[in-house]
PDB file of C-alpha atoms in Angstrom:
ATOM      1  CA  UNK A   6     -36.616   2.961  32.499  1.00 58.00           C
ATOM      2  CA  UNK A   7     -33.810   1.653  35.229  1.00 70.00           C
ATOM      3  CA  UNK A   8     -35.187   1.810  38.428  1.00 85.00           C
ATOM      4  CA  UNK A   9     -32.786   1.876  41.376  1.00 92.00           C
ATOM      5  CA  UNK A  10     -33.808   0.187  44.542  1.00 95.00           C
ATOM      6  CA  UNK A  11     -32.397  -0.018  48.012  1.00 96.00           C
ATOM      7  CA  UNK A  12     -30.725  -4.276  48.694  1.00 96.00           C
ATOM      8  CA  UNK A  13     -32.931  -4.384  52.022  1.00 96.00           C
ATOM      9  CA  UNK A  14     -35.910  -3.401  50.100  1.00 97.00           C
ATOM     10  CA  UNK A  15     -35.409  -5.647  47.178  1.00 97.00           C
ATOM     11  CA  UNK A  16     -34.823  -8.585  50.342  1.00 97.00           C
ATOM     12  CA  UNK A  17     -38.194  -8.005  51.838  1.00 97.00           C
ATOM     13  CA  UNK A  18     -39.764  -8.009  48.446  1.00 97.00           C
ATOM     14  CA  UNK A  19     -38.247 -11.554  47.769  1.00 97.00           C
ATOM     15  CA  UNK A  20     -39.038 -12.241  51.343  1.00 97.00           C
ATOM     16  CA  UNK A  21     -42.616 -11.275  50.338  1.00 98.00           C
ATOM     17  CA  UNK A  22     -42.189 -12.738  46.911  1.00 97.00           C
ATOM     18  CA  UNK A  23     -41.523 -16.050  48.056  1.00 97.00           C
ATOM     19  CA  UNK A  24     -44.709 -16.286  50.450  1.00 97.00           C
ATOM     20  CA  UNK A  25     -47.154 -15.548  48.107  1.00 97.00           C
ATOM     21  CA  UNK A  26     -45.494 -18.396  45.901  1.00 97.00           C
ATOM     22  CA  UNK A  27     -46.054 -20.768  48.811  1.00 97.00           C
ATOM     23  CA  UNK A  28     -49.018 -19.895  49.205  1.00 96.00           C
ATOM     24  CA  UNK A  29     -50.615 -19.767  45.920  1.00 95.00           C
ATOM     25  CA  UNK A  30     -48.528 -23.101  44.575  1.00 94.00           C
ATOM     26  CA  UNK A  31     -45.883 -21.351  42.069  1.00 95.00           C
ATOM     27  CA  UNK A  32     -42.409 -22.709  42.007  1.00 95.00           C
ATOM     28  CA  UNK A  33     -40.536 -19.844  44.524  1.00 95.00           C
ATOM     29  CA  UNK A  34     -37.239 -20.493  42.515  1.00 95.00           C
ATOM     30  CA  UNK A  35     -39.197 -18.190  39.989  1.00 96.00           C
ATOM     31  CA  UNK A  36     -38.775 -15.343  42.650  1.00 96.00           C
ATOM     32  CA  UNK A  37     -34.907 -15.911  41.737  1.00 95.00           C
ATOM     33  CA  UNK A  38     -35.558 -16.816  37.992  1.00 94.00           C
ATOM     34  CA  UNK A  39     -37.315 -12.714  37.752  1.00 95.00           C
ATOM     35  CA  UNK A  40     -34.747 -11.151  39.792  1.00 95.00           C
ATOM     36  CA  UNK A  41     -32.126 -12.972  37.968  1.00 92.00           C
ATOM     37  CA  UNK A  42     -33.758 -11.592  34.680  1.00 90.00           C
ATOM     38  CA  UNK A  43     -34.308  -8.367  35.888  1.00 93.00           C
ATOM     39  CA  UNK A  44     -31.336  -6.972  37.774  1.00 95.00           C
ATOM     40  CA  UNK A  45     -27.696  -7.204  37.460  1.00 94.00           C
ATOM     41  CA  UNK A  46     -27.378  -9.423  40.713  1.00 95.00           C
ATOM     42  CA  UNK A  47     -25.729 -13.130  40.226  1.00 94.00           C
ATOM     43  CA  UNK A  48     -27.547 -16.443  40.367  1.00 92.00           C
ATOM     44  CA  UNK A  49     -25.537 -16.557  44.170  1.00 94.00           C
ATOM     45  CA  UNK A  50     -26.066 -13.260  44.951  1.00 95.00           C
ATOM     46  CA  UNK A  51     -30.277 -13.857  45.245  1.00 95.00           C
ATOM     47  CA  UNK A  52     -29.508 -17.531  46.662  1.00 94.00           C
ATOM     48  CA  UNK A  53     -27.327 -15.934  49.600  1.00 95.00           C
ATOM     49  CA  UNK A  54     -28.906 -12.643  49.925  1.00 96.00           C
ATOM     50  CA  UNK A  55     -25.429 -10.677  49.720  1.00 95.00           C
ATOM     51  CA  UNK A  56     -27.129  -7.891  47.875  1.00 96.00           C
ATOM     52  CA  UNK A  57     -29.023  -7.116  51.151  1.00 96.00           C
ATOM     53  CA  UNK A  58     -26.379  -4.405  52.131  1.00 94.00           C
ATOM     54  CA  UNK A  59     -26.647  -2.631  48.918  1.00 95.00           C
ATOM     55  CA  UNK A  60     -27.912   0.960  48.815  1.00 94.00           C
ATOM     56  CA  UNK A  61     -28.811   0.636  45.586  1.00 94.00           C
ATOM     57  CA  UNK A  62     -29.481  -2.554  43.398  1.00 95.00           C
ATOM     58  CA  UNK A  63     -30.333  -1.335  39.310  1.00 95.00           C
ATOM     59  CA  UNK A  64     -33.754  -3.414  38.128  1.00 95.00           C
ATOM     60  CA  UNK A  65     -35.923  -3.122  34.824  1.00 92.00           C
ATOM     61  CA  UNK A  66     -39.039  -2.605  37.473  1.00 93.00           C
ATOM     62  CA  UNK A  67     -39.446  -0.362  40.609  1.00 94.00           C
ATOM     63  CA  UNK A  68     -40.676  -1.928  43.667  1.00 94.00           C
ATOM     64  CA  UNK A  69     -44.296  -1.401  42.556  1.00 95.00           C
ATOM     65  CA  UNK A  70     -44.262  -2.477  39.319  1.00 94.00           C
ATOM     66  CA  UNK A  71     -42.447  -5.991  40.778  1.00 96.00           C
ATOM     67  CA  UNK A  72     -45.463  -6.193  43.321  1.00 97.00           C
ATOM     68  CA  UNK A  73     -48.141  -5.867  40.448  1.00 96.00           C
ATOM     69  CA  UNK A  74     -46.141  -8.334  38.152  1.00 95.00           C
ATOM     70  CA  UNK A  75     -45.681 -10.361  40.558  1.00 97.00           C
ATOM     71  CA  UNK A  76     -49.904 -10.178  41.401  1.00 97.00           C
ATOM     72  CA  UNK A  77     -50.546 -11.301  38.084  1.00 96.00           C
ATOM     73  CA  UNK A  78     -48.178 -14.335  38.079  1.00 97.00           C
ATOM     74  CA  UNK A  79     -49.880 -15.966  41.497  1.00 96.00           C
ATOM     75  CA  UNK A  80     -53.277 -14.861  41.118  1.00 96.00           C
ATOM     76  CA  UNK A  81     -53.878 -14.854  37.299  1.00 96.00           C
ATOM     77  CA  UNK A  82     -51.002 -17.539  36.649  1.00 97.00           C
ATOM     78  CA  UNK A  83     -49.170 -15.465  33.665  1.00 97.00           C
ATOM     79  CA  UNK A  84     -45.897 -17.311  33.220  1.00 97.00           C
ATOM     80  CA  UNK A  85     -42.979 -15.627  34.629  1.00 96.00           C
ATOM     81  CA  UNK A  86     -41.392 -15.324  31.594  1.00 96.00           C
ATOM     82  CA  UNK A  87     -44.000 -12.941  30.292  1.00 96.00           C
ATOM     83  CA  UNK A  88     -43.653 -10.939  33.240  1.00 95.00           C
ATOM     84  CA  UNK A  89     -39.796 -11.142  32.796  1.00 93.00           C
ATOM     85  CA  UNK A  90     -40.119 -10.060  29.104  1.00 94.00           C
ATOM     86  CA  UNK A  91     -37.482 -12.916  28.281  1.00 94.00           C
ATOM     87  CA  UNK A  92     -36.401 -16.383  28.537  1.00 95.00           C
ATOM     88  CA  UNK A  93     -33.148 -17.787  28.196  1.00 94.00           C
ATOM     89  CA  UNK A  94     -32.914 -20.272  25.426  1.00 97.00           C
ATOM     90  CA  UNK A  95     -29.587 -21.665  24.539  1.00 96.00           C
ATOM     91  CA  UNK A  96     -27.039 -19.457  24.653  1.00 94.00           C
ATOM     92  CA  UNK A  97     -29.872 -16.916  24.068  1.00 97.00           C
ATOM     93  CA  UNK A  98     -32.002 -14.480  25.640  1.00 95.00           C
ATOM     94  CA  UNK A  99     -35.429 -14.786  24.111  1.00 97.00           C
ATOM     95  CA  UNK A 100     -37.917 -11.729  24.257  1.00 97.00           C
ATOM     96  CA  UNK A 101     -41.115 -12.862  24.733  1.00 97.00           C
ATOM     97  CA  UNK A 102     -44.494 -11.532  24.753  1.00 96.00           C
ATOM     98  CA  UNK A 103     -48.242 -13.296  24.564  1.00 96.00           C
ATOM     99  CA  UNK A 104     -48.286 -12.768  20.758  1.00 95.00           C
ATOM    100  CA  UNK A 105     -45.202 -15.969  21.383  1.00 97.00           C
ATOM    101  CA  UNK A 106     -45.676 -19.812  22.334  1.00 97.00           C
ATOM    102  CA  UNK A 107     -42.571 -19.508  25.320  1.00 97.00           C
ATOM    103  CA  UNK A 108     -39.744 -21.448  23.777  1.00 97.00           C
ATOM    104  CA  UNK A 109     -39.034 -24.493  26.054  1.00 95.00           C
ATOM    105  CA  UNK A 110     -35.923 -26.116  26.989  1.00 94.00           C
ATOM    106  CA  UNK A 111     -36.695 -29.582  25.223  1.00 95.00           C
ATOM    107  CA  UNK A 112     -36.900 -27.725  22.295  1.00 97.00           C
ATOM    108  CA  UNK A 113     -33.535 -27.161  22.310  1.00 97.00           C
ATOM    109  CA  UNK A 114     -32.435 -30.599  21.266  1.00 97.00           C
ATOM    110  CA  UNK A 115     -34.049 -29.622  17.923  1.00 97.00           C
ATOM    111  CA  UNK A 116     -30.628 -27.674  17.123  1.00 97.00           C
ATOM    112  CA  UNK A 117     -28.376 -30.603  18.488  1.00 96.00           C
ATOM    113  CA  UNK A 118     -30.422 -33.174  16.565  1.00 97.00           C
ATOM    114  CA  UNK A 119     -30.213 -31.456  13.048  1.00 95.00           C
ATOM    115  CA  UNK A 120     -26.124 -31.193  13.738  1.00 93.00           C
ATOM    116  CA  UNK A 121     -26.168 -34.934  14.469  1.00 93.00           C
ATOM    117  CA  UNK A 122     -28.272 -35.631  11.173  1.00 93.00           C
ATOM    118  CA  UNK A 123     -26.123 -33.368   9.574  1.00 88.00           C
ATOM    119  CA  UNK A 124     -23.121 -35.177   9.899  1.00 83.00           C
ATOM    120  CA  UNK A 125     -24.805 -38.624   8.925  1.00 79.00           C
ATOM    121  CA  UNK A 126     -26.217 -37.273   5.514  1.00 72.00           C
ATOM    122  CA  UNK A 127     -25.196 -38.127   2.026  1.00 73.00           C
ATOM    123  CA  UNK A 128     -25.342 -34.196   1.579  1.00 70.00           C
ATOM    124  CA  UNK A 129     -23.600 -33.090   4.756  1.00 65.00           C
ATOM    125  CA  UNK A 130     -21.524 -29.854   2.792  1.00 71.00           C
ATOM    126  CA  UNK A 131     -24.692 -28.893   1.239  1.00 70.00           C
ATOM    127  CA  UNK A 132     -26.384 -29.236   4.571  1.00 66.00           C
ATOM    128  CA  UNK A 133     -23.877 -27.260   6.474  1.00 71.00           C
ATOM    129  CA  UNK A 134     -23.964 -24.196   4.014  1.00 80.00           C
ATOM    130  CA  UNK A 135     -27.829 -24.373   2.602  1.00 90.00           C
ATOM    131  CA  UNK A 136     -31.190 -23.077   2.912  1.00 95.00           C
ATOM    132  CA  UNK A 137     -32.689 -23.878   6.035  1.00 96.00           C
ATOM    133  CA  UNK A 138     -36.322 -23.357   6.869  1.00 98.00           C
ATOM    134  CA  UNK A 139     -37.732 -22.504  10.543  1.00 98.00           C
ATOM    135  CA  UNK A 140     -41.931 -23.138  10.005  1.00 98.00           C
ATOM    136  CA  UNK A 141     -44.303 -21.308  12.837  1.00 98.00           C
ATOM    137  CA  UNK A 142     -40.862 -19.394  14.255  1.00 98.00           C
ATOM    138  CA  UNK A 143     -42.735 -17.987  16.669  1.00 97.00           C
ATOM    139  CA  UNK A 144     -40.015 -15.599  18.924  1.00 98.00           C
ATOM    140  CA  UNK A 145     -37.229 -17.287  16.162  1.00 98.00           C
ATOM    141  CA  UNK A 146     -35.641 -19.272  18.891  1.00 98.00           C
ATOM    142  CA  UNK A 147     -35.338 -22.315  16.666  1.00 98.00           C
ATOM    143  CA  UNK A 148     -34.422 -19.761  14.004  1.00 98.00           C
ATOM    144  CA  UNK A 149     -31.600 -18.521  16.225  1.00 98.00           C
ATOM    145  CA  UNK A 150     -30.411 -21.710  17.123  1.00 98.00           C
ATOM    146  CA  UNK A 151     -29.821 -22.698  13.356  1.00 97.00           C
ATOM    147  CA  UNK A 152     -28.684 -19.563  12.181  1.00 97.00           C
ATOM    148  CA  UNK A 153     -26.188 -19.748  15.056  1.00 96.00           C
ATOM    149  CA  UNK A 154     -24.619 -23.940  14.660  1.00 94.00           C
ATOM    150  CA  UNK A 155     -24.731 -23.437  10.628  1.00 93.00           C
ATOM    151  CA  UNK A 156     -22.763 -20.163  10.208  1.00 93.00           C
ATOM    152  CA  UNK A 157     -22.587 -20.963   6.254  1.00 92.00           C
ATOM    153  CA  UNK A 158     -26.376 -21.359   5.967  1.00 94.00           C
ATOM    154  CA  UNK A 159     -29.027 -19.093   5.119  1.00 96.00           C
ATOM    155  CA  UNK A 160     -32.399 -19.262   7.271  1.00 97.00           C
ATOM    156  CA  UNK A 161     -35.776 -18.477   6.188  1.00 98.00           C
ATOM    157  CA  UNK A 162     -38.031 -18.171   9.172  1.00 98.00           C
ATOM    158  CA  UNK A 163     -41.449 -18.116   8.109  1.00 98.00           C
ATOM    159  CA  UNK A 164     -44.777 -17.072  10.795  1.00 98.00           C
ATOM    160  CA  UNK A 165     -48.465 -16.422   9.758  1.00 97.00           C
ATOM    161  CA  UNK A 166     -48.761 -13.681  12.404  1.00 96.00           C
ATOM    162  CA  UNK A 167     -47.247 -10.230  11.905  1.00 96.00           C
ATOM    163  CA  UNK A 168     -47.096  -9.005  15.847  1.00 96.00           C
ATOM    164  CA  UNK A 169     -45.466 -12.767  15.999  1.00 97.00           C
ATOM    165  CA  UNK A 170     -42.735 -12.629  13.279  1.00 98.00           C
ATOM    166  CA  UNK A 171     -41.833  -8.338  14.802  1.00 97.00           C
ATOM    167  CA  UNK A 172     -41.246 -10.187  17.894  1.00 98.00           C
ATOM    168  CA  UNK A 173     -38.563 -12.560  15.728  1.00 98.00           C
ATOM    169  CA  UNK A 174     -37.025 -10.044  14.196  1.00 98.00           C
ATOM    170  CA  UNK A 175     -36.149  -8.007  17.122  1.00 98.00           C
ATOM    171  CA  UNK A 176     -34.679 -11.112  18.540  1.00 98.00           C
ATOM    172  CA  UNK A 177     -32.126 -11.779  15.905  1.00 98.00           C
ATOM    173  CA  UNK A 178     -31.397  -8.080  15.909  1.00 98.00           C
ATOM    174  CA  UNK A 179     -30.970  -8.008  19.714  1.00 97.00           C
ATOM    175  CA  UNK A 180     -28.736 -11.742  19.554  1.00 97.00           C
ATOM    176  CA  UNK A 181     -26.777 -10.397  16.243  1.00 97.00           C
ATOM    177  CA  UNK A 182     -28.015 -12.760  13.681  1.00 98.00           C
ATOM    178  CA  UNK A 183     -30.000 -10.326  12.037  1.00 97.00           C
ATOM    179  CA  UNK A 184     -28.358 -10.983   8.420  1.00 97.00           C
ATOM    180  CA  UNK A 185     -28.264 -14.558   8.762  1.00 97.00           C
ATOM    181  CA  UNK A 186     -32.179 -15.214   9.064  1.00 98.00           C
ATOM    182  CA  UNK A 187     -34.566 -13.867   6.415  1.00 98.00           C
ATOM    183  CA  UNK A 188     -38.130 -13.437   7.635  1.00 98.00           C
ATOM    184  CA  UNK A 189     -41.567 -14.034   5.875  1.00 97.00           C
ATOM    185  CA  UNK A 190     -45.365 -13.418   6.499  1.00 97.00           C
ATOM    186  CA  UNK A 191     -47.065 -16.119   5.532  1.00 97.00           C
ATOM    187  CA  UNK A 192     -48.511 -20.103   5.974  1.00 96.00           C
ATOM    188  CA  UNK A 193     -46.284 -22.783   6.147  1.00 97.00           C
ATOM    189  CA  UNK A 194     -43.654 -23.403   3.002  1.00 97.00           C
ATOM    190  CA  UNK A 195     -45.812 -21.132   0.876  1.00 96.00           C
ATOM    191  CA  UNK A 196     -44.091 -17.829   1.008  1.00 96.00           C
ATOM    192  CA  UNK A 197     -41.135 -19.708  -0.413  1.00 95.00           C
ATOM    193  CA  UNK A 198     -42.710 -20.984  -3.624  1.00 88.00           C
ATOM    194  CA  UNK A 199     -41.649 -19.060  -6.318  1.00 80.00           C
ATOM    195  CA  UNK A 200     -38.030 -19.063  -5.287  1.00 85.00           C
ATOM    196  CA  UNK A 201     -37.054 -21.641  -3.164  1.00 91.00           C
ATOM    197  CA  UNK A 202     -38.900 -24.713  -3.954  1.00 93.00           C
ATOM    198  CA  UNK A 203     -36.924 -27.910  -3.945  1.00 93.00           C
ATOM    199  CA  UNK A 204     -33.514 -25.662  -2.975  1.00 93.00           C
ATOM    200  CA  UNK A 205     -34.023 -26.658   1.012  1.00 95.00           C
ATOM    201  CA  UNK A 206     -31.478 -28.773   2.700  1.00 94.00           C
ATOM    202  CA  UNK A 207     -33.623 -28.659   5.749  1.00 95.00           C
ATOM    203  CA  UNK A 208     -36.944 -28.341   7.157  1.00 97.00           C
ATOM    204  CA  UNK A 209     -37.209 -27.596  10.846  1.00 98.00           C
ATOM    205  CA  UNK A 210     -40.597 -27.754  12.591  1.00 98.00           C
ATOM    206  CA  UNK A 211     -42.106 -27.285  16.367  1.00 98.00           C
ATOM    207  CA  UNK A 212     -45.836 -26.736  15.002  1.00 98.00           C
ATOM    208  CA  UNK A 213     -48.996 -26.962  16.831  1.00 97.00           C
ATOM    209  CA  UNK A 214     -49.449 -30.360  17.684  1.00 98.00           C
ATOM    210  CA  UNK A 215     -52.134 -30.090  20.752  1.00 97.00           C
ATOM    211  CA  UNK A 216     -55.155 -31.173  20.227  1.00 97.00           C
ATOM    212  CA  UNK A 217     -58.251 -29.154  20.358  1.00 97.00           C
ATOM    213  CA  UNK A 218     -59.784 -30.698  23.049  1.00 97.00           C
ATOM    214  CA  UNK A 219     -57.065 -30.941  25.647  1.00 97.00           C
ATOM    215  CA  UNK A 220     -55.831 -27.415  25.727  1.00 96.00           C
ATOM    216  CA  UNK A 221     -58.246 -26.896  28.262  1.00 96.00           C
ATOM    217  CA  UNK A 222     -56.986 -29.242  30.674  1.00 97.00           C
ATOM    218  CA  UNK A 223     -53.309 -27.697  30.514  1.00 96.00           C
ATOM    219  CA  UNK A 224     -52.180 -25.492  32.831  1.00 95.00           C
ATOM    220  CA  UNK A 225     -53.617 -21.937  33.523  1.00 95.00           C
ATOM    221  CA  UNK A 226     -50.274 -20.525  32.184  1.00 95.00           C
ATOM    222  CA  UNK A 227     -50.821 -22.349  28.980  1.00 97.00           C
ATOM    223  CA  UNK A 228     -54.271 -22.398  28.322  1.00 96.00           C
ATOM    224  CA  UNK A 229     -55.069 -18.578  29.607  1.00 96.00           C
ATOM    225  CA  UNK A 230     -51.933 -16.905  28.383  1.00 96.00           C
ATOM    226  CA  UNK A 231     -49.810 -18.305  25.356  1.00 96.00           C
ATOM    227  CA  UNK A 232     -51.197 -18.393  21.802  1.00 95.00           C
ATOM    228  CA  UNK A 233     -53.631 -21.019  20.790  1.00 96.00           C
ATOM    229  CA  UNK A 234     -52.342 -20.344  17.473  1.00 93.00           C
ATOM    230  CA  UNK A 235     -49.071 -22.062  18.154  1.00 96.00           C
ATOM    231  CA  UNK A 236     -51.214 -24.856  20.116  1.00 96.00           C
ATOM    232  CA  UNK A 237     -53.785 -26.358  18.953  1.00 96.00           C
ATOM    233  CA  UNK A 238     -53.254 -28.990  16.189  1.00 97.00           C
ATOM    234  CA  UNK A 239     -56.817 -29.864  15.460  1.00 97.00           C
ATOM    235  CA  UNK A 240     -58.981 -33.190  16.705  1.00 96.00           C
ATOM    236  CA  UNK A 241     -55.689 -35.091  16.392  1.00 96.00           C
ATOM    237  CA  UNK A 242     -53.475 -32.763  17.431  1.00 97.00           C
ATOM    238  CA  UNK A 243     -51.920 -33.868  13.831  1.00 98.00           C
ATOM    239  CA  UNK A 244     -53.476 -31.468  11.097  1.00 98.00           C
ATOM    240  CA  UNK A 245     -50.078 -29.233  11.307  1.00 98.00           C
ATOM    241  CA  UNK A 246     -47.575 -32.091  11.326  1.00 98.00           C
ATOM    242  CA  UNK A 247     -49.911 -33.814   8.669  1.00 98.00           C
ATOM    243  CA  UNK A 248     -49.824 -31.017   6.450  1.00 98.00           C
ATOM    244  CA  UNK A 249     -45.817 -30.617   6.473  1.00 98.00           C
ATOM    245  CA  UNK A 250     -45.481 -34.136   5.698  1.00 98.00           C
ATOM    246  CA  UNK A 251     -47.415 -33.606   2.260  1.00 97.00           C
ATOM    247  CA  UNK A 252     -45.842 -30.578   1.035  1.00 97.00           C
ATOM    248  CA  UNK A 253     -42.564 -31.013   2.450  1.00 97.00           C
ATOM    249  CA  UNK A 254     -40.738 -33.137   0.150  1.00 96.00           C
ATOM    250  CA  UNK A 255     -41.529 -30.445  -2.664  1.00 96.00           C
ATOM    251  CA  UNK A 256     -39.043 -27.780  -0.904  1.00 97.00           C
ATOM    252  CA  UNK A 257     -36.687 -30.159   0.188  1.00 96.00           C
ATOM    253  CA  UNK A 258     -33.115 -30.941  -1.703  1.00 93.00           C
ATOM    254  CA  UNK A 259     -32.996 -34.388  -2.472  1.00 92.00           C
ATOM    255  CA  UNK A 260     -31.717 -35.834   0.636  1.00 92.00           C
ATOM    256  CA  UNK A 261     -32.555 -32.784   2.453  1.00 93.00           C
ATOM    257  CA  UNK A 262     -33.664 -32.847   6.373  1.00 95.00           C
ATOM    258  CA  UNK A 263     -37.003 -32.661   7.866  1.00 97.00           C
ATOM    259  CA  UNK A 264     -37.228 -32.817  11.668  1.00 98.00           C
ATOM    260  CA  UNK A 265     -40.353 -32.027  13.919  1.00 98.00           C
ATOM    261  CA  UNK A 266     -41.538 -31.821  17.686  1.00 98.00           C
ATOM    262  CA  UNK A 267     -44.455 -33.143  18.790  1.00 98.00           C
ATOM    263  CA  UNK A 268     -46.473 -34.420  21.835  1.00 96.00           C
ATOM    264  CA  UNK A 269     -46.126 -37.703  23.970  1.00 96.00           C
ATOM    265  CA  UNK A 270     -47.787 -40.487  22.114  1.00 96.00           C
ATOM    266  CA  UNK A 271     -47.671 -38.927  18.238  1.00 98.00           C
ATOM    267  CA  UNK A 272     -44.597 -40.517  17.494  1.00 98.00           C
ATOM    268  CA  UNK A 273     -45.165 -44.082  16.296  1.00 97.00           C
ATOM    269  CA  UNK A 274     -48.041 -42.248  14.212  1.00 98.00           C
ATOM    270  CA  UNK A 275     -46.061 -39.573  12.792  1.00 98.00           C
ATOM    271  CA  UNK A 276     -43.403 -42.116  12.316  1.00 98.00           C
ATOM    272  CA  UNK A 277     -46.261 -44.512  10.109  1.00 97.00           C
ATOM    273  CA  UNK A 278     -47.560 -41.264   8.022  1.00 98.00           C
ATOM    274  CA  UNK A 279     -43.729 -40.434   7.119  1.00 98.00           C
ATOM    275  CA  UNK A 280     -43.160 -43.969   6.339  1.00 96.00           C
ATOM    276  CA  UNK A 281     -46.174 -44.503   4.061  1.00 95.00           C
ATOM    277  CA  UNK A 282     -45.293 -41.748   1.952  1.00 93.00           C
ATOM    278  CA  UNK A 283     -42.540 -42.736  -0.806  1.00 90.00           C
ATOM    279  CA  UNK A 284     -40.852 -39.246  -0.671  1.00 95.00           C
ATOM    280  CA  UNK A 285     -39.028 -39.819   3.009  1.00 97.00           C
ATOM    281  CA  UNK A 286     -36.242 -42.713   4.378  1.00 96.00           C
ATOM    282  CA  UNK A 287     -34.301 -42.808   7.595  1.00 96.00           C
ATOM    283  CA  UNK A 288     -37.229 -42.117  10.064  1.00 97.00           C
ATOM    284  CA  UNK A 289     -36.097 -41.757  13.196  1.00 97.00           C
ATOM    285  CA  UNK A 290     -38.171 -40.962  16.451  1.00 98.00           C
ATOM    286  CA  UNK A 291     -35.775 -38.956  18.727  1.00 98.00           C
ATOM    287  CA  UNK A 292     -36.181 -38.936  22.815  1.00 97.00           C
ATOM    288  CA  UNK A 293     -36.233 -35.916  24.413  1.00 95.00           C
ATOM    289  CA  UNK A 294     -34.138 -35.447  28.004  1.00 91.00           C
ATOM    290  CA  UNK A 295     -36.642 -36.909  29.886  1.00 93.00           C
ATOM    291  CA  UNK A 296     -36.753 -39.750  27.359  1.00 95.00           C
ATOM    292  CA  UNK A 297     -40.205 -38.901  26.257  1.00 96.00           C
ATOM    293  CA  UNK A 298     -39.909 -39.891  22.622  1.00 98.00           C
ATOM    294  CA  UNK A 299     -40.484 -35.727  21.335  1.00 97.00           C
ATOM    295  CA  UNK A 300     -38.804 -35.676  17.487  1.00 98.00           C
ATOM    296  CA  UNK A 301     -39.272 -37.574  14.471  1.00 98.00           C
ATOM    297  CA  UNK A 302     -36.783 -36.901  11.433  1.00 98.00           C
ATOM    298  CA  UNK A 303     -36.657 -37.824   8.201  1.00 97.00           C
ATOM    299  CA  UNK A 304     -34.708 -37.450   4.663  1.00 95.00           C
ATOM    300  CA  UNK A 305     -36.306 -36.461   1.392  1.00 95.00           C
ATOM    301  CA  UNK A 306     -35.350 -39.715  -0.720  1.00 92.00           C
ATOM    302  CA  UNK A 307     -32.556 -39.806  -3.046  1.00 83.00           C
TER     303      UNK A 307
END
């Protein structure tokens, strides 16, 4: 329901806003992240406060139901983008929920990575107008992203959970993409088996790649609120990324892509399991902007 509230009001909430933020160590640009997400008003608009003469300002929330949000992100640390409902991602906007991990902004290079491999493959046409596969899609950002660059390819974005993959779906229908990206129920590569197998011109990954015992050492927002599901990657932090790596090559088109994100420090061994398995060439460990080496790519061999 849109909820109209008075500019002076909506000031002395950020006003408010921004003190408990202080005071409770959250990031106050978030104040202007939310009402950014939530109202009509302009990046500027919040910065400068020009709204404060408004008798009316439309927002997603009354008053109240920004205090209470608002609670919950300083005193029980749920990430503002829960409380927002969305994320940008892209040129996106990403509903999310707790049934989804949040979509990060180094994940983004995924998309720009798989263009650049694109255009060095042996198969680039094929590549540019194939079957794509998005594994764990989670809210389908990565899904999205594809569906969006490769406007010849079909997608199949594939998610164990249900409440995950209805989250997935609404977000191509909500960013049109809808008929680009088929969906499936189910683990890994398997749903594709009796149809697909060894059709894929890529393989596109960001699985759970935590391991077990450090998820309780992340932050509150992480470890209390997202998914476990779409964290933990076993003693390792590996069994996920392991996995791919042995089944992968069956799916894939011979010189098909396979790309994946993982943690600081998994590289060099992803890197050594890809390389010790006949079925891949052209590994390639990929920085992300922070130059924290994040993706490791490969070919299926010729």
């Amino acid at each position: 329901m849109a909820n109209s509230i008075a500019g002076e009001a909506l000031y002395q909430w950020k006003q408010w806003a921004i003190q408990r933020a202080q005071s409770n160590d959250v990031d106050v640009y978030e104040v202007e992240w939310l009402l950014q997400g939530l109202t009509p008003l302009t990046h500027l608009s919040i910065r400068l406060d020009s709204y404060r003469e408004q008798s009316n300002v439309w927002c997603e929330l009354s008053l109240a139901q920004l205090t209470e949000k608002w609670q919950q992100r300083v005193i029980n640390r749920v990430p503002v983008q829960y409380i927002a409902g969305k994320t940008p991602w892209r040129n996106f906007s990403i509903t999310v929920s707790p049934d989804v991990l949040i979509p990060r902004p180094e994940t983004e290079l995924m998309i720009d990575i798989a263009e650049g491999l694109i255009t060095q493959s042996p198969i680039a046409d094929q590549c540019d107008s194939g079957d794509w596969a998005d594994l764990g899609t989670g809210s389908g950002a990565i899904a999205l992203g594809l569906a969006y660059c490769f406007p010849k390819a079909t997608i199949h974005a594939i998610d164990i959970s249900p409440s995950t993959l209805d989250i997935a779906k609404r977000n191509a229908r909500q960013n049109h993409l809808a008929h680009r990206i088929i969906f499936y129920q189910g683990s890994w590569l398997s749903p594709l088996q009796a149809h697909i197998k060894g059709k894929l011109t890529g393989i596109v990954s960001n699985p759970p790649y935590i391991p077990s015992n450090v998820i309780a050492t992340l932050q509150p927002e992480v470890t209390n609120h997202e998914p476990h599901l779409a964290l933990d990657g076993g003693s390792d932090g590996l069994d996920c990324i392991k996995h791919l790596i042995e089944i992968s090559h069956h799916y894939l088109n011979s010189g098909g892509i396979w790309l994946t994100e993982l943690m600081a420090g998994q590289a060099e061994t992803v890197e050594d399991l890809l390389k010790q398995h006949d079925s891949y060439t052209h590994i390639n460990i990929h920085p992300d902007l922070s130059g924290i080496d994040r993706f490791v790519s490969a070919r299926k061999a010729l």
